[in-house]
Coordinates of C-alpha atoms in Angstrom, one line a residue:
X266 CA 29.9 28.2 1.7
X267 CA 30.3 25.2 3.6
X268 CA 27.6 22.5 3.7
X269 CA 27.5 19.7 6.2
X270 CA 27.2 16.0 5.4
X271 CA 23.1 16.3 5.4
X272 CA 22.2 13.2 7.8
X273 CA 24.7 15.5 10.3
X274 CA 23.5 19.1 9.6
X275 CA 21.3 21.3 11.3
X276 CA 21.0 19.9 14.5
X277 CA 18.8 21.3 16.4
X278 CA 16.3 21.6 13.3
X279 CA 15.8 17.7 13.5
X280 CA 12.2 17.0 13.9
X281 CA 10.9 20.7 13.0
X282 CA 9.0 19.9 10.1
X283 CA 6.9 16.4 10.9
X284 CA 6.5 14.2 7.9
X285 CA 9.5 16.0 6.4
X286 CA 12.7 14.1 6.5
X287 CA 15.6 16.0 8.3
X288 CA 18.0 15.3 5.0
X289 CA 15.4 17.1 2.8
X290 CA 14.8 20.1 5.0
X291 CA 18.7 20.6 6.0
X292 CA 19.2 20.2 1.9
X293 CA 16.4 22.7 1.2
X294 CA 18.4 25.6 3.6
X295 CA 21.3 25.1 1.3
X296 CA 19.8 25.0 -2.0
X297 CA 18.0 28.0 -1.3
X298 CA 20.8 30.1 0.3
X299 CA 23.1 28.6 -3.0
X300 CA 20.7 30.1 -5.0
X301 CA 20.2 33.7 -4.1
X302 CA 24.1 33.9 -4.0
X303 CA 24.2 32.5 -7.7
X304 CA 21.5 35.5 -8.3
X305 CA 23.3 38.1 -6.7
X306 CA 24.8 40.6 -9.0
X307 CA 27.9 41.0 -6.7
X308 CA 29.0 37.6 -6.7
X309 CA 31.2 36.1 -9.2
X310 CA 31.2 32.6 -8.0
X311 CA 29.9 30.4 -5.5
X312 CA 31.7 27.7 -4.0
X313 CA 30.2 24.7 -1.6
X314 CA 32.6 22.8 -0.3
X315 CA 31.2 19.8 1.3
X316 CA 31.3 16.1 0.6
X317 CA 27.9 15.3 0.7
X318 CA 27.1 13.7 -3.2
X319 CA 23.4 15.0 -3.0
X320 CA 24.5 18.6 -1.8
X321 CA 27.6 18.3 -4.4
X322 CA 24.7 17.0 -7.3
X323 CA 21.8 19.9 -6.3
X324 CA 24.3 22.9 -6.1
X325 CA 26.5 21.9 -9.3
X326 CA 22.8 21.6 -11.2
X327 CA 22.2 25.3 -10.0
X328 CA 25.5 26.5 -11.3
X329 CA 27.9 26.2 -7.9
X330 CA 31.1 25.1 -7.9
X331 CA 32.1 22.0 -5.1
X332 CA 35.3 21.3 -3.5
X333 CA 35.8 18.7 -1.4
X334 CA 35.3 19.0 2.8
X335 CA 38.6 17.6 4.2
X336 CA 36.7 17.1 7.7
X337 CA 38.8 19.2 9.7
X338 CA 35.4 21.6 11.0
X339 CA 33.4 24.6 10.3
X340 CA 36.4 27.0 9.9
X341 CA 38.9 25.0 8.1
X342 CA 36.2 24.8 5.6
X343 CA 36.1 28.2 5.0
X344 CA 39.7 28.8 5.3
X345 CA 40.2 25.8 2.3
X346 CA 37.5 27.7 0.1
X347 CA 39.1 31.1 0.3
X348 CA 42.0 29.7 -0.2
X349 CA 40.7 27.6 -3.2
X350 CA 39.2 31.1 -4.4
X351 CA 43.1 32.1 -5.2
X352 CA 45.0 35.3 -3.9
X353 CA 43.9 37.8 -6.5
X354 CA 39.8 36.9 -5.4
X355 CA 38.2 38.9 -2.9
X356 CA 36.0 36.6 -0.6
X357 CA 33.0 36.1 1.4
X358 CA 32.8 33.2 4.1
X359 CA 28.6 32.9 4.3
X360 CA 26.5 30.3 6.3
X361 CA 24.1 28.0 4.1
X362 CA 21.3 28.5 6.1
X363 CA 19.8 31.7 5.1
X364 CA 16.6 30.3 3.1
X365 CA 15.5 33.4 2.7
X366 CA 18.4 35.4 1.7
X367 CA 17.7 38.0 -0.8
X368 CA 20.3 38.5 -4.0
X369 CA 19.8 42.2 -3.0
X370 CA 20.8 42.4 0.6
X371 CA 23.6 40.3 -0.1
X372 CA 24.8 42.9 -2.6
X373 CA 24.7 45.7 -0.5
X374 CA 26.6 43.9 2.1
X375 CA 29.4 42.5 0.1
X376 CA 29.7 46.6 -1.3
X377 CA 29.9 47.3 2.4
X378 CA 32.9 45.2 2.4
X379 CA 34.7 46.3 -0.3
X380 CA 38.5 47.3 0.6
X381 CA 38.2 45.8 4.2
X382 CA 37.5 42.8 6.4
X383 CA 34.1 42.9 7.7
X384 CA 31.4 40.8 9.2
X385 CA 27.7 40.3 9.4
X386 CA 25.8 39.1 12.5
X387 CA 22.8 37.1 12.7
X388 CA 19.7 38.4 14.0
X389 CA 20.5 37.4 17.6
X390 CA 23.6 39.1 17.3
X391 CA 25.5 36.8 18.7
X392 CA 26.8 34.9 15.7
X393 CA 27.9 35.5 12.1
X394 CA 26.2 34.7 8.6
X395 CA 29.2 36.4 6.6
X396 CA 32.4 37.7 7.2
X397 CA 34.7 39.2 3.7
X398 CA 38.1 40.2 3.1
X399 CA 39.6 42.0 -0.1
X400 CA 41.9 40.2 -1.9
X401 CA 45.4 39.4 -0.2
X402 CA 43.7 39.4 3.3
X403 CA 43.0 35.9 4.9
X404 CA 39.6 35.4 5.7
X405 CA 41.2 34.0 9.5
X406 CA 37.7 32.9 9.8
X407 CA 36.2 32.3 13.6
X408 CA 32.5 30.8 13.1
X409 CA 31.1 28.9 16.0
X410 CA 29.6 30.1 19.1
X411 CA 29.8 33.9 20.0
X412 CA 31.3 34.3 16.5
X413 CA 30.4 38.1 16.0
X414 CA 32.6 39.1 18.9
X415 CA 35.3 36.4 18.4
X416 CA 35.0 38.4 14.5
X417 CA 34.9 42.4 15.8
X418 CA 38.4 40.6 18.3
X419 CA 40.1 39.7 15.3
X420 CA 40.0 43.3 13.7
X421 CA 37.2 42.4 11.8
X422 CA 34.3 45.4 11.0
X423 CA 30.8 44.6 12.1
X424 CA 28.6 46.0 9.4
X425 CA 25.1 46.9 11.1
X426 CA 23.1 47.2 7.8
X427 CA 19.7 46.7 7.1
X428 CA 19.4 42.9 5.8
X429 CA 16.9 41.0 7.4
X430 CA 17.0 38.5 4.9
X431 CA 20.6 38.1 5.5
X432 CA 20.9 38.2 8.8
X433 CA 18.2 35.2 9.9
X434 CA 20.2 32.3 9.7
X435 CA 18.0 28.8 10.5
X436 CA 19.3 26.5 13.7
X437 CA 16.1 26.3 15.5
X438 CA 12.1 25.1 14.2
X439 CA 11.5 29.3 15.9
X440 CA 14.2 30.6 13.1
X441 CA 12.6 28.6 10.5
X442 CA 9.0 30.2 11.4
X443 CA 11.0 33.5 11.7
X444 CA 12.5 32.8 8.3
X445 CA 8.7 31.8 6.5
X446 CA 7.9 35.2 7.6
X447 CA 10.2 36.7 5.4
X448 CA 9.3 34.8 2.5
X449 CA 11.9 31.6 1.6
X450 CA 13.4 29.9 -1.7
X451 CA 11.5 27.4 -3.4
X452 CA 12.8 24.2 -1.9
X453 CA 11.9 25.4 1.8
X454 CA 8.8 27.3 1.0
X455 CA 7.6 23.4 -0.7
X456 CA 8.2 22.0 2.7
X457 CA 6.8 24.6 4.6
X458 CA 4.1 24.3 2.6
X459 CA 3.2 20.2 2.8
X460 CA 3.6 20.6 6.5
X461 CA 0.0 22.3 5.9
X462 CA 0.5 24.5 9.0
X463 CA -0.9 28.0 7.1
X464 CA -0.6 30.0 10.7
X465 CA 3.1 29.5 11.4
X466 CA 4.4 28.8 7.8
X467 CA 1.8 30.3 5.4
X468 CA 4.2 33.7 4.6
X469 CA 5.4 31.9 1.8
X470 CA 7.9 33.7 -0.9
X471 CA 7.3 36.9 -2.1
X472 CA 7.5 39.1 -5.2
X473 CA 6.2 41.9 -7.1
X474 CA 4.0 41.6 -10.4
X475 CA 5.6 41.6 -13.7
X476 CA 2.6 40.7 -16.2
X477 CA -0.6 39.7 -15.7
X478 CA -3.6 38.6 -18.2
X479 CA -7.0 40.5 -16.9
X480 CA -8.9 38.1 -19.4
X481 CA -7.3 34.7 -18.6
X482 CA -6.9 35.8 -14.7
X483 CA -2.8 34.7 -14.9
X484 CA 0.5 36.4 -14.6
X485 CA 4.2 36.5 -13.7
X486 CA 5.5 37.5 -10.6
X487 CA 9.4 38.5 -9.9
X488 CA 10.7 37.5 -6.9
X489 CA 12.3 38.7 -4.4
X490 CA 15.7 36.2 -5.3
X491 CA 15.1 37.5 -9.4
X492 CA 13.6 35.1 -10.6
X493 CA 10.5 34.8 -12.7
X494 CA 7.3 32.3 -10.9
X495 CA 4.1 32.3 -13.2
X496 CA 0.5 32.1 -11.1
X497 CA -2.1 30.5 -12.9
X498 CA -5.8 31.5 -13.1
X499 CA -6.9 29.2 -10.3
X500 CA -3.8 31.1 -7.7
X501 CA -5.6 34.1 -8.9
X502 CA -9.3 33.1 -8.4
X503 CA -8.0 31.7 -4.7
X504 CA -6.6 35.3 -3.6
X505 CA -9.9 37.0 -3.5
X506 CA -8.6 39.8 -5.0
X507 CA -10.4 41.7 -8.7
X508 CA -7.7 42.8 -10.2
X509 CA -4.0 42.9 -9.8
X510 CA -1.9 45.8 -11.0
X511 CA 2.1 46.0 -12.2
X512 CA 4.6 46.4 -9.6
X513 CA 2.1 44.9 -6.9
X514 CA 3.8 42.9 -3.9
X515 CA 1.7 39.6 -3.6
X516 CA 3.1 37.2 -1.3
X517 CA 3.1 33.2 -2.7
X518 CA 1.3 30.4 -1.4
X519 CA 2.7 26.7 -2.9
X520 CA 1.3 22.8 -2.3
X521 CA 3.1 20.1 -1.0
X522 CA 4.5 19.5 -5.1
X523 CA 5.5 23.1 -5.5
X524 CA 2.9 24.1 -7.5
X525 CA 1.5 27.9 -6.9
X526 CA -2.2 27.5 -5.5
X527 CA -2.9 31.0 -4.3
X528 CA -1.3 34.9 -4.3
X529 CA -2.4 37.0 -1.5
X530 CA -1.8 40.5 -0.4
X531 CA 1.1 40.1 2.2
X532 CA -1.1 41.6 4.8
X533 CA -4.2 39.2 4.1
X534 CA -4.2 36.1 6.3

């Protein structure tokens, strides 16, 4: 997974979120996308390879391993992590701008993959968020504009699954709106959130109920990346809901800080 120096990344996103520095936001993306990989059950390892020291620091603490970007582009960075991933790996080039990239969906596409070299587009179509090869294939990696058909050229399958969450990569401030409706990782859905724009980014994260306390009005929620959130009373008493029941989807509402001030319905505004 190759991450850009930040100051350099993500482009077109510069400006998207006002009052949110660019750095933060573009750092965000990765974090998040790092993340879900680290929770997927099909993955074995993750490895960044960037030289940014804030990505390297935030992606180590999550449990990524870094190698250093030697500067040569997009591609060469994939073709050095595959190659640092060592013959016997099979590997999976994917873009670290998929906020809200579900461990799940990533799963079912790397099983997809299994035995042969195959790609998956973004939700354009155009482009690619992850293209795989077995062990003792090269990845032969062609990211960049009209990637998906410079990918199905090369002998590479398209896979035409059903991964929303996969396929919405994040280039434009549209994608990233896109992306909220999904429901994205903690680090974007903070920023989202202090941007206080409820309309285009209130969808927020989403998960299903674990537990929750009738008599103290609390619970845990699972989300959709596997991990555990706990909602305090007050996210409870600001959903305008009487009772919450196991297995329920609630979508997630955070402050600027992170903190979870409401759980909704998805379908209530």
């Amino acid at each position: 997974m190759p991450v850009k120096r930040l100051a350099a990344a993500k482009s077109r996103l510069r400006g998207a979120l006002p009052g949110v520095p660019h750095e933060e936001l573009a750092l965000a993306l990765s974090a998040d996308t790092v993340r879900a990989a680290l929770a997927c059950p099909a993955v074995g390892r993750v490895l960044v390879v960037t030289d940014d020291p804030r990505v390297a620091a935030t992606v180590t603490a999550a449990g990524a391993a870094v190698t250093a970007d030697a500067g040569a582009g997009l591609n060469a960075a994939f073709r050095h992590g595959a190659t640092a991933a060592g013959p016997r790996a099979a590997v999976a080039g994917v873009t670290a701008d998929l906020p809200a990239l579900r461990p799940g969906e990533l799963a079912a596409a790397l099983r997809a993959t299994e035995g042969v070299r195959g790609f998956v587009a973004d939700a354009p179509g155009g482009g690619t968020v992850l293209l795989a090869a077995p062990a003792g294939v090269p990845l032969a990696p062609r990211f960049g504009p009209g990637s998906a058909g410079a990918h199905a050229a090369s002998g590479a399958l398209p896979l035409s699954g059903d991964w929303p969450s996969l396929r919405r990569d994040v280039d434009t401030a549209a994608d990233l709106s896109a992306a909220a409706r999904l429901g994205v990782g903690p680090r974007t859905g903070a920023l989202l959130a202090s941007t206080g724009d409820p309309v285009r980014y209130g969808a927020g994260m989403q998960g299903t109920v674990a537990t929750y306390d009738a008599s103290t009005r609390s619970g845990v929620l699972l989300l959709d990346d596997g991990t555990e959130l706990a909602f305090p009373a007050r996210a409870f008493d600001a959903s305008g809901l009487r009772l919450l029941r196991l297995g329920q989807r609630l979508r997630v509402e955070r402050d600027a800080a992170g903190e979870v001030v409401r759980v909704t319905l998805p379908t209530m505004a």
